[in-house]
Structures are given as C-alpha cells and as structure tokens.
Coordinates of C-alpha atoms in Angstrom, one line a residue:
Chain A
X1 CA 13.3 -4.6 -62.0
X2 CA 15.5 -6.4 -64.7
X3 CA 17.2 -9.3 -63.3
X4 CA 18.7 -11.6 -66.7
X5 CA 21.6 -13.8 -67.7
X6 CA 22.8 -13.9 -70.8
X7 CA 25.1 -17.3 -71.3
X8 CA 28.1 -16.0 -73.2
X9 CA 30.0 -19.6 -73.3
X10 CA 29.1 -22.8 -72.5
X11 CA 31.6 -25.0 -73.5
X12 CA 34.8 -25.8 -70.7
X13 CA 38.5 -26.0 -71.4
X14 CA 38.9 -25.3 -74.6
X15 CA 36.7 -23.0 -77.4
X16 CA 34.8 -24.6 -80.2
X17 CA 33.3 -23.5 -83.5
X18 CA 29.7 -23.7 -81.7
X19 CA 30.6 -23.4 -78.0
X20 CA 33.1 -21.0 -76.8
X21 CA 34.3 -21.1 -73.0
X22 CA 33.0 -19.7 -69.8
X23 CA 31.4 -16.0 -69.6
X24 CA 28.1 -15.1 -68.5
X25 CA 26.5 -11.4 -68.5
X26 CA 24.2 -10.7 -65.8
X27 CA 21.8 -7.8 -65.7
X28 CA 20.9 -6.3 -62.2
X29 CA 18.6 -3.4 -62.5
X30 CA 20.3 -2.4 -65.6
X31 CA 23.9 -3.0 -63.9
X32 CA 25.9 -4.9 -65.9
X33 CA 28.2 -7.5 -63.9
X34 CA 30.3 -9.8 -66.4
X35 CA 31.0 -13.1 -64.7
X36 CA 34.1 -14.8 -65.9
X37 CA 36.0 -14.0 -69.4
X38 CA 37.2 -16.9 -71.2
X39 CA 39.0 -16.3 -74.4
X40 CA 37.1 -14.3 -77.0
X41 CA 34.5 -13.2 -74.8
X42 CA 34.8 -9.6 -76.1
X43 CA 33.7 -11.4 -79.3
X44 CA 30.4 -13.3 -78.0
X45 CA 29.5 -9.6 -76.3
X46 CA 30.2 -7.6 -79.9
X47 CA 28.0 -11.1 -81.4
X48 CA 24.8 -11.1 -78.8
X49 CA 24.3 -6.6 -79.2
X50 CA 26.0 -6.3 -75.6
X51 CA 27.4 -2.6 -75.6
X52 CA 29.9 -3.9 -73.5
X53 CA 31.1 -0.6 -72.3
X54 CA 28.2 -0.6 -69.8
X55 CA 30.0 -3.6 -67.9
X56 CA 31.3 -2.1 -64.7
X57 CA 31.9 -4.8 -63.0
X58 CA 34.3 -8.4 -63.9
X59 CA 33.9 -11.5 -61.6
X60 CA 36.6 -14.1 -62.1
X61 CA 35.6 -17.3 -60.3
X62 CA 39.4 -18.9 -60.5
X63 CA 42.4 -18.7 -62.5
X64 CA 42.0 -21.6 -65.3
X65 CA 42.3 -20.3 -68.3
X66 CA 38.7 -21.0 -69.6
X67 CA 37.5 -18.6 -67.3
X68 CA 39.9 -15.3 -67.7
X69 CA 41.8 -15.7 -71.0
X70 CA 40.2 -12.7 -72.7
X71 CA 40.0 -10.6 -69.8
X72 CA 42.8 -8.6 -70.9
X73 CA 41.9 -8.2 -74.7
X74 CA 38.6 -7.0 -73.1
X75 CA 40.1 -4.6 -70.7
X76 CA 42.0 -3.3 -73.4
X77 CA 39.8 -2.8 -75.8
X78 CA 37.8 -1.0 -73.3
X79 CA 41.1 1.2 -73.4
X80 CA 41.4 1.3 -76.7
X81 CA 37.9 2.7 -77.4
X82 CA 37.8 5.4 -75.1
X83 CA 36.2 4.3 -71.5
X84 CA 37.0 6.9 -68.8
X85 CA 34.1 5.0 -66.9
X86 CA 35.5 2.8 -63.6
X87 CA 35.6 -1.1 -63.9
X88 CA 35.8 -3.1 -60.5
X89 CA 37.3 -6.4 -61.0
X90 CA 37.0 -9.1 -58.5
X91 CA 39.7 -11.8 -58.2
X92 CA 42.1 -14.2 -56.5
X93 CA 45.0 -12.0 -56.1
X94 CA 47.8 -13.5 -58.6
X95 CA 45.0 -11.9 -61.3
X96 CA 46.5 -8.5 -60.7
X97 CA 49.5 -9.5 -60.8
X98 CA 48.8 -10.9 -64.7
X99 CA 47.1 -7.9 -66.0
X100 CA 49.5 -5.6 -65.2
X101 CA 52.4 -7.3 -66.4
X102 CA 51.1 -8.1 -69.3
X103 CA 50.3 -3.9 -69.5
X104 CA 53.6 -3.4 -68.7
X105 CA 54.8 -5.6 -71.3
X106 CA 52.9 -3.3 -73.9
X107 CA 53.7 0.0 -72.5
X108 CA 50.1 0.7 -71.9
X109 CA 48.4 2.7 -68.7
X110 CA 45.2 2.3 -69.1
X111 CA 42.7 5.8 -69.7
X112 CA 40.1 4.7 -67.0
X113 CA 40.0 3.7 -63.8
X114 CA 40.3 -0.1 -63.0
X115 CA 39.6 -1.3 -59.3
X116 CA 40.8 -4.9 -58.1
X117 CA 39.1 -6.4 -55.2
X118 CA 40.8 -9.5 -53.8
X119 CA 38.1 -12.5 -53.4
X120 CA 39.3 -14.4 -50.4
X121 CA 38.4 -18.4 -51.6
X122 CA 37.9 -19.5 -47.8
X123 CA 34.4 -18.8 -46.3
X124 CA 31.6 -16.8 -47.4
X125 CA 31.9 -12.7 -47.4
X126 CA 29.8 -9.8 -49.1
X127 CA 32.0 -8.2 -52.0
X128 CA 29.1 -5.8 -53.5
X129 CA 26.2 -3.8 -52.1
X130 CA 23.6 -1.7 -54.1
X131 CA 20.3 -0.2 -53.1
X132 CA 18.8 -3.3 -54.8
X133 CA 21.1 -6.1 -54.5
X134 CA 24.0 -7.5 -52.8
X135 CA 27.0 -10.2 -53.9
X136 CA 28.8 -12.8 -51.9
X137 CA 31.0 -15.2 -52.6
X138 CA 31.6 -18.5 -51.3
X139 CA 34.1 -21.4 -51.8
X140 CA 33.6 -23.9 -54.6
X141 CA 35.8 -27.7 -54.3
X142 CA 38.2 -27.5 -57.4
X143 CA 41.5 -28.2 -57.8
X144 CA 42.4 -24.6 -57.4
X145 CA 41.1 -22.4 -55.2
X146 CA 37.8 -21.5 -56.6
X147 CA 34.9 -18.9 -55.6
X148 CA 31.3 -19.2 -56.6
X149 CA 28.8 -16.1 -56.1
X150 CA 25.6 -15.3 -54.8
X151 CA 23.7 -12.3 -56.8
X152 CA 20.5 -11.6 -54.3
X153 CA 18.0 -8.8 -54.5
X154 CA 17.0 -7.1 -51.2
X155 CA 13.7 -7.3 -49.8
X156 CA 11.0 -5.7 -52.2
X157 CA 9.3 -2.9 -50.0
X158 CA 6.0 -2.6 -50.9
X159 CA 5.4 -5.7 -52.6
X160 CA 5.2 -8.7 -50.1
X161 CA 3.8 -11.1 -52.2
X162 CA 6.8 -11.7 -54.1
X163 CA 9.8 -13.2 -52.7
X164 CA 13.4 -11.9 -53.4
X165 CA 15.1 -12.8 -56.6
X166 CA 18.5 -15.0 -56.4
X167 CA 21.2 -16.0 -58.8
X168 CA 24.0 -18.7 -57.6
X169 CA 26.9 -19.4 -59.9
X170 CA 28.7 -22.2 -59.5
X171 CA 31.8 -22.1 -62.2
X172 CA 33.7 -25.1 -61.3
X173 CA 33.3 -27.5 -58.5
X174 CA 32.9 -31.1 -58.0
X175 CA 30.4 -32.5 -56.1
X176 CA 30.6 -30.9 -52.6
X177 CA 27.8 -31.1 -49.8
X178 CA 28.8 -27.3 -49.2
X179 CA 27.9 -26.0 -51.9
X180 CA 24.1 -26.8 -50.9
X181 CA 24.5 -24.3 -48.0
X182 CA 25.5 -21.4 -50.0
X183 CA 22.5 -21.7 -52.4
X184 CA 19.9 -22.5 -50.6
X185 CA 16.3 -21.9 -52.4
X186 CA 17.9 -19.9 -55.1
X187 CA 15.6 -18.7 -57.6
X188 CA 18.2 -19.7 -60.9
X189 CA 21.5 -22.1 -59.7
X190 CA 24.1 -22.2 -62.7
X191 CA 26.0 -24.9 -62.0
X192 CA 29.0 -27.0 -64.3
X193 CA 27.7 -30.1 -65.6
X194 CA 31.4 -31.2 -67.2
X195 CA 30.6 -34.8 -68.3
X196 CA 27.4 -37.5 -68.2
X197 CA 27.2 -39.9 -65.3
X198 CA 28.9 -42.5 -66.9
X199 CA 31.9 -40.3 -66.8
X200 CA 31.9 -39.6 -62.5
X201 CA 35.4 -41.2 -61.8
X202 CA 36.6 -38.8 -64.3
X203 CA 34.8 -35.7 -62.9
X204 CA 36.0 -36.8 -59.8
X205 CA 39.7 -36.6 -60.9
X206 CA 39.1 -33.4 -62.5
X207 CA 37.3 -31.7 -59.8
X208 CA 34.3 -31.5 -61.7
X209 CA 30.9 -32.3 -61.7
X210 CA 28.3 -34.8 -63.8
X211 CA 24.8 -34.2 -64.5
X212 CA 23.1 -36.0 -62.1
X213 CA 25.4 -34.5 -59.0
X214 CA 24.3 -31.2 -60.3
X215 CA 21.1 -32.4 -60.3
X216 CA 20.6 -33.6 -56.7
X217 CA 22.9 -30.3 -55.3
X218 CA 20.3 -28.7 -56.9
X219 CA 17.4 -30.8 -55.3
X220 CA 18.9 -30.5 -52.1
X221 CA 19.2 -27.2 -52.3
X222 CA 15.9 -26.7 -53.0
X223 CA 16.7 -24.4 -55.6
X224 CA 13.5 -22.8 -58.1
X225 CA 15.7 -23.5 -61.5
X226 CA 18.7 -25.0 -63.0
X227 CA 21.0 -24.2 -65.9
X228 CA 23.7 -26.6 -66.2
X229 CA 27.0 -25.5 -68.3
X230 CA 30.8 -25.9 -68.8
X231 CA 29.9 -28.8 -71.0
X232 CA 33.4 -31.2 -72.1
X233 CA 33.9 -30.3 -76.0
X234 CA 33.2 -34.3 -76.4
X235 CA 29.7 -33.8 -76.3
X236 CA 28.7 -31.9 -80.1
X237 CA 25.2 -32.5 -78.9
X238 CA 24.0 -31.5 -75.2
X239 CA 20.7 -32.9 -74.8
X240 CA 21.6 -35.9 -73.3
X241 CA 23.4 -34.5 -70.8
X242 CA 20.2 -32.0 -70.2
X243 CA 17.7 -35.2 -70.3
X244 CA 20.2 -37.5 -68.0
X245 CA 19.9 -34.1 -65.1
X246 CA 16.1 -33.6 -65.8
X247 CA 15.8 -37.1 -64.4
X248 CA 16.6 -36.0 -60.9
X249 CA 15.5 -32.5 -61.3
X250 CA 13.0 -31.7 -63.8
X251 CA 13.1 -27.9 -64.1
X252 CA 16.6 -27.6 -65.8
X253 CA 17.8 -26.1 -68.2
X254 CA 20.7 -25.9 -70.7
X255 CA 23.2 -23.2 -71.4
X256 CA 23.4 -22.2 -74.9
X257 CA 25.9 -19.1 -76.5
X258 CA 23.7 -16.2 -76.4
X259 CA 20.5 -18.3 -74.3
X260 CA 18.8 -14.6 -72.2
X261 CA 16.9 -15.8 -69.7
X262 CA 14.8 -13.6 -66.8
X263 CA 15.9 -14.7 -63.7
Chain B
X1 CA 57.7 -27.4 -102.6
X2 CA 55.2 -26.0 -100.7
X3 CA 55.8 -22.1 -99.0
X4 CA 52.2 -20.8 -98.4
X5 CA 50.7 -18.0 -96.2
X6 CA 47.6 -18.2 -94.6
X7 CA 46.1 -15.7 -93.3
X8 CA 44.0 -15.8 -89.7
X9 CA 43.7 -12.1 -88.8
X10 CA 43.7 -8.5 -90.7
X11 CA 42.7 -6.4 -88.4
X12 CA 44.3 -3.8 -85.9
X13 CA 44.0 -3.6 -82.4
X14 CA 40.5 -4.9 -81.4
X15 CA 38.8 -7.9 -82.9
X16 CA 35.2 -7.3 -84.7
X17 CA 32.9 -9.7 -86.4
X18 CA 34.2 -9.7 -89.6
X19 CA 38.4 -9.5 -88.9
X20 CA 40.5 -11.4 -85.9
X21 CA 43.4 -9.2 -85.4
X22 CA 47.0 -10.4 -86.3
X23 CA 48.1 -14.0 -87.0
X24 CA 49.3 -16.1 -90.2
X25 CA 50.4 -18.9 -90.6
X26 CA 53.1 -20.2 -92.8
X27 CA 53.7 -23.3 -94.6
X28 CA 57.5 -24.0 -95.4
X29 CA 58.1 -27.7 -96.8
X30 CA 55.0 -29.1 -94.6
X31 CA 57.0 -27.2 -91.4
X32 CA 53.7 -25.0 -89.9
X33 CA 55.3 -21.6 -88.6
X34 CA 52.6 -19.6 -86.5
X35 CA 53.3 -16.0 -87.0
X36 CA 51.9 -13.8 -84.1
X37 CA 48.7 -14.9 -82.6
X38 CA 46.1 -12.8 -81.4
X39 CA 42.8 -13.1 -79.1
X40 CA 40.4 -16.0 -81.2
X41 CA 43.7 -17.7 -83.6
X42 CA 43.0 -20.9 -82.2
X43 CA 39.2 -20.5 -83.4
X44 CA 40.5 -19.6 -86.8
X45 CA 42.9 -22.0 -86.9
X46 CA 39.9 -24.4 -86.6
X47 CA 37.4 -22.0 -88.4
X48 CA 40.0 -22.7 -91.4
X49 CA 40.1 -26.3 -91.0
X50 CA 44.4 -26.4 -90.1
X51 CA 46.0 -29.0 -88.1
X52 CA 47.0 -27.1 -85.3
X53 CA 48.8 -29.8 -83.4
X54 CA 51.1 -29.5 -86.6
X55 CA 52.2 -25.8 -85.3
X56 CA 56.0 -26.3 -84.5
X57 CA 57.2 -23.0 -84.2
X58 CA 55.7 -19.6 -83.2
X59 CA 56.8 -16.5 -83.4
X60 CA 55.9 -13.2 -81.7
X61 CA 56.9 -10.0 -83.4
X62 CA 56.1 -7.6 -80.3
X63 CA 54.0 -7.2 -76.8
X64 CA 50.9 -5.7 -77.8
X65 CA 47.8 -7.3 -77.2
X66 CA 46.5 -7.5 -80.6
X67 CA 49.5 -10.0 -81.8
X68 CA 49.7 -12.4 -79.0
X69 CA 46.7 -12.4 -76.6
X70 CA 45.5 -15.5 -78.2
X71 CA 48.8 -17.1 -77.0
X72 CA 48.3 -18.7 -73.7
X73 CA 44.8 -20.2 -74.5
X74 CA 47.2 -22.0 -77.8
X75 CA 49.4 -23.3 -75.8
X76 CA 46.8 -24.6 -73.1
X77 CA 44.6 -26.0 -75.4
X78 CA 48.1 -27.8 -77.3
X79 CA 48.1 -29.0 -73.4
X80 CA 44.7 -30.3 -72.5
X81 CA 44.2 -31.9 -76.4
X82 CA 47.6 -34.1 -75.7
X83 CA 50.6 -32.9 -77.1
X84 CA 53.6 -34.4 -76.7
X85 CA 55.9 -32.7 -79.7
X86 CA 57.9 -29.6 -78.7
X87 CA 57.3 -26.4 -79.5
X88 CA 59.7 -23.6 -79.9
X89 CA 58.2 -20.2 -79.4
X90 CA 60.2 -16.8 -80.1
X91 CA 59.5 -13.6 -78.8
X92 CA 61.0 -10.7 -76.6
X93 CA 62.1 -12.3 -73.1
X94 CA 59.2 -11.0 -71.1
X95 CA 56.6 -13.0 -73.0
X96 CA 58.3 -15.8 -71.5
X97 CA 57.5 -14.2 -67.9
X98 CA 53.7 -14.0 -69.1
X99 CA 53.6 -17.5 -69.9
X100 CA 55.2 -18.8 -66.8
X101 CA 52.7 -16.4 -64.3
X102 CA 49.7 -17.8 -66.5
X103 CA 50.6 -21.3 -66.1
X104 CA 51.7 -21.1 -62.7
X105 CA 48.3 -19.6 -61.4
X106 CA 46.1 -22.8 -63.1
X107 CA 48.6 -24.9 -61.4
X108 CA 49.9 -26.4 -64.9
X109 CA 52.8 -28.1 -66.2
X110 CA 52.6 -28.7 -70.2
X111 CA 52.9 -32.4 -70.9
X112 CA 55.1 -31.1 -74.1
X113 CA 58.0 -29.4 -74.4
X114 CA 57.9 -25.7 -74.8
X115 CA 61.6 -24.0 -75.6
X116 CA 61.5 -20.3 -75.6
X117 CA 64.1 -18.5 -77.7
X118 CA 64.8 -14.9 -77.0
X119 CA 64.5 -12.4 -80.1
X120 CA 66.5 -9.2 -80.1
X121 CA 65.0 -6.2 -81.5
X122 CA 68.2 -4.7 -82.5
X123 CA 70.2 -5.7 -85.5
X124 CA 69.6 -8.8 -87.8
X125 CA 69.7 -12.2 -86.4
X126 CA 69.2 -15.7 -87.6
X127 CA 66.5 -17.6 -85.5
X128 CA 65.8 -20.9 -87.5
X129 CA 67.6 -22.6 -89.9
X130 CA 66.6 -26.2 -92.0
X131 CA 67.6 -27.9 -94.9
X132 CA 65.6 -25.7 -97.3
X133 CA 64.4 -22.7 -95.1
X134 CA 66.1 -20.2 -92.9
X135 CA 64.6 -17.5 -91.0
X136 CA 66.2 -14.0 -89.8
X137 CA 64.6 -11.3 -87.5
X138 CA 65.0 -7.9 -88.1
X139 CA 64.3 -4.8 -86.4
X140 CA 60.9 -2.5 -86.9
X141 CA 60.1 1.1 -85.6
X142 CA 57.3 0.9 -83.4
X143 CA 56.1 2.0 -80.0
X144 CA 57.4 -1.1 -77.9
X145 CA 60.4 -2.6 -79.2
X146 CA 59.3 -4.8 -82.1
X147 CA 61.0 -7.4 -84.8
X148 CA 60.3 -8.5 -88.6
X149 CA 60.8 -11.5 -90.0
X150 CA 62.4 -13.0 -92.8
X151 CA 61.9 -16.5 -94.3
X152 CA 63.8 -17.1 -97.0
X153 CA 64.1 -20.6 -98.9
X154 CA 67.8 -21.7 -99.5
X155 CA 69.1 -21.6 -103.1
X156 CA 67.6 -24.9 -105.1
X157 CA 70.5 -26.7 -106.4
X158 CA 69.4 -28.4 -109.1
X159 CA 67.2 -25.9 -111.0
X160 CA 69.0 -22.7 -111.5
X161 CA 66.2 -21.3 -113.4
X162 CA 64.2 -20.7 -110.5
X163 CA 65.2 -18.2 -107.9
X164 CA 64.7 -18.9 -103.7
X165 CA 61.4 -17.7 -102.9
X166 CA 61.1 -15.8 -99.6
X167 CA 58.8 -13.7 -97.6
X168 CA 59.3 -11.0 -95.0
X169 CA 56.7 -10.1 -92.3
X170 CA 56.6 -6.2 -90.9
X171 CA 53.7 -6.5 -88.4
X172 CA 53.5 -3.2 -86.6
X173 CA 56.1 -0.7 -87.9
X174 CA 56.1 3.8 -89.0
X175 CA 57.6 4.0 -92.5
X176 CA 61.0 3.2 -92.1
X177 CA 63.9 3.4 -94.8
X178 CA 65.5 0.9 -92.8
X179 CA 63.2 -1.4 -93.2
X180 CA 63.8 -1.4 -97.2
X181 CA 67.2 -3.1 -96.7
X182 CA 65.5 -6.0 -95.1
X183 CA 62.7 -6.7 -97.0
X184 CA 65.1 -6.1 -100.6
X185 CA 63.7 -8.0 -103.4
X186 CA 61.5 -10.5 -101.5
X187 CA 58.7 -12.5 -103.3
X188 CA 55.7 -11.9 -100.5
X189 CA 56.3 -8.6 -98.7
X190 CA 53.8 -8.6 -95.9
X191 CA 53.3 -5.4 -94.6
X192 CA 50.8 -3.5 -91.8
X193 CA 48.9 -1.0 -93.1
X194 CA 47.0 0.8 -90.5
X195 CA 45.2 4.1 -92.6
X196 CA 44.6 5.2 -95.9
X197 CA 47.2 8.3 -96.8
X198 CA 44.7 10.8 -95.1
X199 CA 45.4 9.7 -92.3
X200 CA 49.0 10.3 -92.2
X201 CA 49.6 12.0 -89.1
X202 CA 48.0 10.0 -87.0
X203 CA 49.9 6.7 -88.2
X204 CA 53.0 8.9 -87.2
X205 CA 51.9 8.8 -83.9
X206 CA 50.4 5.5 -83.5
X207 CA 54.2 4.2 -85.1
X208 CA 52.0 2.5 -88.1
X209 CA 52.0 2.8 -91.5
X210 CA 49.5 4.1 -94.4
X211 CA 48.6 2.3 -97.7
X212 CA 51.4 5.0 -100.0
X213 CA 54.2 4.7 -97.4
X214 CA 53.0 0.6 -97.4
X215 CA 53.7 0.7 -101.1
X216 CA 56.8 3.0 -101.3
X217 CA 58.4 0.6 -99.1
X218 CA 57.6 -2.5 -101.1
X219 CA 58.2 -0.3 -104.6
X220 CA 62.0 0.6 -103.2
X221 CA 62.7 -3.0 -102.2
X222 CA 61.7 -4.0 -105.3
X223 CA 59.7 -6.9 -104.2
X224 CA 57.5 -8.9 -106.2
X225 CA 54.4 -9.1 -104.2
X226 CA 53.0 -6.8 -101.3
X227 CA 50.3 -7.8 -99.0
X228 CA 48.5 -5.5 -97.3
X229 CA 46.9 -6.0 -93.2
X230 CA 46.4 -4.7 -90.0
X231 CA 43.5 -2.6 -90.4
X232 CA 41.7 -0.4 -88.6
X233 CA 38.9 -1.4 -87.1
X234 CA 37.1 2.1 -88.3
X235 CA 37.2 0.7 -92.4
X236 CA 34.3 -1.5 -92.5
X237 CA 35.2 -2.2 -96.4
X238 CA 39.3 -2.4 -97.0
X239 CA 38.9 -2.0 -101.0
X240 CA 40.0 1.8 -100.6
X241 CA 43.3 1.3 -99.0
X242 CA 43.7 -1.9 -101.3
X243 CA 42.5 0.7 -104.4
X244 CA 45.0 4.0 -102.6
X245 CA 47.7 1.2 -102.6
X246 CA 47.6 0.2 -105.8
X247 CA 48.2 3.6 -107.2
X248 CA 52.0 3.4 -106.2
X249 CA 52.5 -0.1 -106.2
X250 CA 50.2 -2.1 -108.6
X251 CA 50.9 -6.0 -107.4
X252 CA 49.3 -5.5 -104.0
X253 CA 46.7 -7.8 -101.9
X254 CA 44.7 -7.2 -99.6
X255 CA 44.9 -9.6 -96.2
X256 CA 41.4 -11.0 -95.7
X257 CA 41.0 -13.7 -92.6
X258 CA 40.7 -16.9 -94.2
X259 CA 42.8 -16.1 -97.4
X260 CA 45.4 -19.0 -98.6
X261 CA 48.3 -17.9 -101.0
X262 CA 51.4 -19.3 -102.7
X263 CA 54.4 -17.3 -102.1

C-alpha cells in the first residue's frame, strides 16, 4: 500500500529562487492529502507531475503566511479548470473566513464542493478516518496557535510481521517536551529545523526550533526517521544544518523541493 | 529619463511553467510602480534580478485572483526582510479588508508603513502625482468592477521637440469604445488579450478581449505602441495572436515574463 511524501517546499518565511515555502504532498493508498500551501504551491505541484486535481484533501497547520498563501490561487484554479470533485479543508477557523472573502471579493462561487473542518489547536482529536488510515492532530508551541498531525495506518490484517506505518508533521513549533508524546515511535517525524544551534536564543524568540532540538525530540521520541525542513533563507546551503542534527540522531534526513520518499 | 516596463506575468487566470499571471512593473524617474501582482511576483521579481524593497507604490486594477493573489506574501515578505519606507497601495476598498484579515490571523503588525488609497471604478481620477509623472485611473468593462491606468509624464520644458511619453494599462476589460478616449494617443498601450478572434464569443462572456478588438482599440486611439498579455493558459505558443494582431495593427508586442522595454 503506497504510503510517500513528496516535499513541495522547504524553505520558511519567505520563497527563494531554489526553496520555496512550506507544502508537502502525502500519498495514502493513492489518497492524496496536501499538507500546508505556501505561496506558489500550485506551481511546485504543476513542476514535480502532481495531477493536483486528485488532492481531496488540504491540511493547514496555522495561519502564517508561509504555510497558506497559495491556498486560494489553488482552490481556484481547481475552479477554474473544472473540479466538480469535493475538497475537505482542515483549519483554524479565521481560514474560512479568508477564503470566502477573498471569493466574494471576485464574485466567484466555486463549481465543486469545498468542506471546512475546524482544527481545534488544544489537545489531541481524530479529524480523518479511512478503511486504511486515520489522522489526528495535536498542538504544536508556536507563537500562534498551531496544529501538527499524525497520518497512521491501521493494523495490517494478515500480515503480523510488519508494524503499522506512521507519518508526524510537525510544521512549526519550538522545542516542546509535548510534542514527544504525540509522536511517539513514528515511522517518518517531519519536523522544522529553522536555524543551526548557534542560533537557539533566536529560535527561541521565534518559536522555532534548531537542529539539534529536532534532533533529541526525535531521539526521545524514539522515532524510526527524520526529515528536517522550514529551513531560514540564510542558509543557501543546508548540509550543515543536516550534519549538525545527524550528530544526535543519525538517521535524518533533509527536505529538498520535490525530495519523494516512501514512508 | 528613465520610463520602462517590465514585465513579470502574461498569462490569464492560472499560472503554468512557462507564464506567471499578471504583474509589471514600471520604472518612472527611478520611482518603482508595481502594477497588479499575482500568485509567484515576488519570485519574478527576484527571478528578474529587481530591487524589490525599491517598490513604492502598487496598484491593483481589480479582485480577481489572477492580479493580486501574490499580494499578501509581497507585503509580508517587505515585512519579515526589514522595511521601514512606506508603501502606498491602491485598489478597490475591499482589498484593504483582505489585507487586514490576513495580517490579523498571523498576529502581524508591519514594521513599515502601509497607506491604502481607495480607487473608484467609475469615472477618471488622478491617483499620483510628482514632479515629472502623474497617474490617472480610469474605468474598464469587466466582470467585477475594474480600473485602468494611465501614467503619463508631464510636459518637458526645455525640449519642445520631444513630446511627454505615457503608457496606459487595461488589464482585464471586453472591447469597449470607452476605453479609446482613455488610452488616446499614448506611447505604450498595454492591453489584455485573452483569445485569438475565433474565439470571440467566448471573450464576450468572460468580459475579455481578442487579439482584432486588442488592435482596433489601440488603431482608433492612435497610439504608438500596443502590447499584447493576459493569455490563455490553452496557447502554449502566443506567436498567433501576436501574428492575428498584427494584421490590424502592425506595431504590436507581445508580453513575455521577463521582457524589459522603453516606453
């Protein structure tokens, strides 16, 4: 059964000419769920052979621009080229509130149906279900309220040997103890690796995390693998922020703009 | 002195790999106008190597996505990169209502100055005014209610052999008659071109424009120079509505993303 992420942007705050912002596609038994939509996402999707129509349902982990810019350039192009399919969108409420002014600012009801679900950014609760996998969210420590989510396949049936699969996306936190609860022995942890250690008053300030906190949540945690992301646009070159969290946990990895990986 | 057009989107609607939709920017005595800014300008604007910091005014002609999604990541970015200049933005008052909701839900105050200046659709009005430039608005026919703009250098005093340049913008507009008045005699008429003549009709109902009415317009007005934009995303190659143009109104170019001209 396909379980992937494909990194759409890896860069925070602001796009660059070789990192644009947060957005990451994630393929659950051939379900496509799009997790956050930072500015020109709908161009990373056309770029990496996405057919983005498939998408059916849009994650938004909070409401900093890097993460939800081009959601509605995306959910009107959807419009635009003909989806009649249904899109759920999960967010913190104000997020309706922002799409459909900015529809009714350009006259435009949209030809399929779109679903908002509310993410509640205090405790943990289940906000999908399929026959193969269910999402959660839980609260991340930023300095707005935040959600992170939990992708986990059910129990395989006939197949005891191998465990259930688990993706934990952690979009932007700083360094919180909590966060080690909610992703527990995941299989693949994303979490934001903003700036080096050198930089950790500053993360702290912004609510963000370095590479070597990422590194021991992960640790701690247990976790099998982790990609580290949301890199500061004053690193051109990542590796040694990739080297500097492979110190404490060996088996990371680096998102890249259009990195697939099985999970 | 300088009065340039640069080019940072051509196409229509949806962005693709090879065309951003709709923004230019315009050079007027070393004063940077942005004029209407789609999903992705800020990557063009650094794709292109311009100083965006240097931006001081920007205008919006109308609420559709495709001319001003790229907006609110601008102004953020402006934000997080340090800016302290002001910046006057001009569009129809309920862009100002976007803004505000964006900001307010990421918890930001810009660290610059931001002045918004209403545009009215109806009738002519003067927006901006310096020693050597002015600027007018005027109204287009379109869906949503939408304005033009005129930028038109002030008479030179001391050579009387050379006449004020000036250059009109009609982003999304149907043929209009009206709109001949406006644009009379203008150096650089920019003009939207949605189809090719074949696909008359349906510009009629979408409130755009076709390369013959394009030219008929500029022919009328008598202007020097017509540029041509605002594709559809369904020509791949534009040299057909540049070559369908051309048959009525010979001193036309085409808008390609990237392209730098002296008005």
């Amino acid at each position: 059964m396909t379980f992937s992420l494909t990194v759409l942007g890896s860069n925070s705050a602001i796009p660059t000419l070789i990192r644009n912002p947060s957005a990451h596609l994630l393929n659950a038994n051939e379900r496509l769920f799009l997790i956050d939509c930072a500015e020109g996402t709908q161009i990373q999707l056309r770029k990496y052979h996405i057919r983005f129509q498939r998408i059916r349902h849009i994650m938004i982990s909070h409401l900093h621009g890097d993460h939800f810019y081009g959601l509605i350039g995306l959910l009107t192009s959807f419009h635009l080229l003909g989806r009649k399919d249904e899109l759920h969108l999960y967010g913190l409420p104000l997020l309706k509130q922002i799409i459909d002014l900015q529809l009714e600012a350009s006259d435009t009801t949209l030809n399929y149906p779109l679903i908002f679900h509310d993410l509640n950014s205090e405790g943990v609760h289940q906000i999908y279900e399929d026959d193969h996998f269910e999402v959660h969210s839980f609260p991340l420590v930023h300095s707005v309220p935040t959600c992170g989510f939990l992708f986990r396949e059910k129990k395989p049936e006939r197949n005891y040997l191998s465990g259930a699969r688990s993706f934990a996306y952690c979009s932007d936190s700083m360094y919180a103890e909590s966060t080690i609860g909610y992703v527990k022995e995941v299989t693949l942890l994303y979490h934001e690796t903003t700036f080096m250690q050198a930089m950790a008053d500053n993360a702290r300030q912004k609510f963000h995390t370095t590479t070597i906190e990422a590194a021991n949540i992960a640790m701690k945690a247990n976790v099998k693998k982790l990609m580290i992301g949301h890199f500061s646009a004053r690193y051109e070159d990542i590796t040694p922020l990739l080297e500097e969290t492979k110190t404490v946990f060996p088996n990371t990895i680096a998102a890249v703009d259009g990195l697939k990986i099985d999970i």
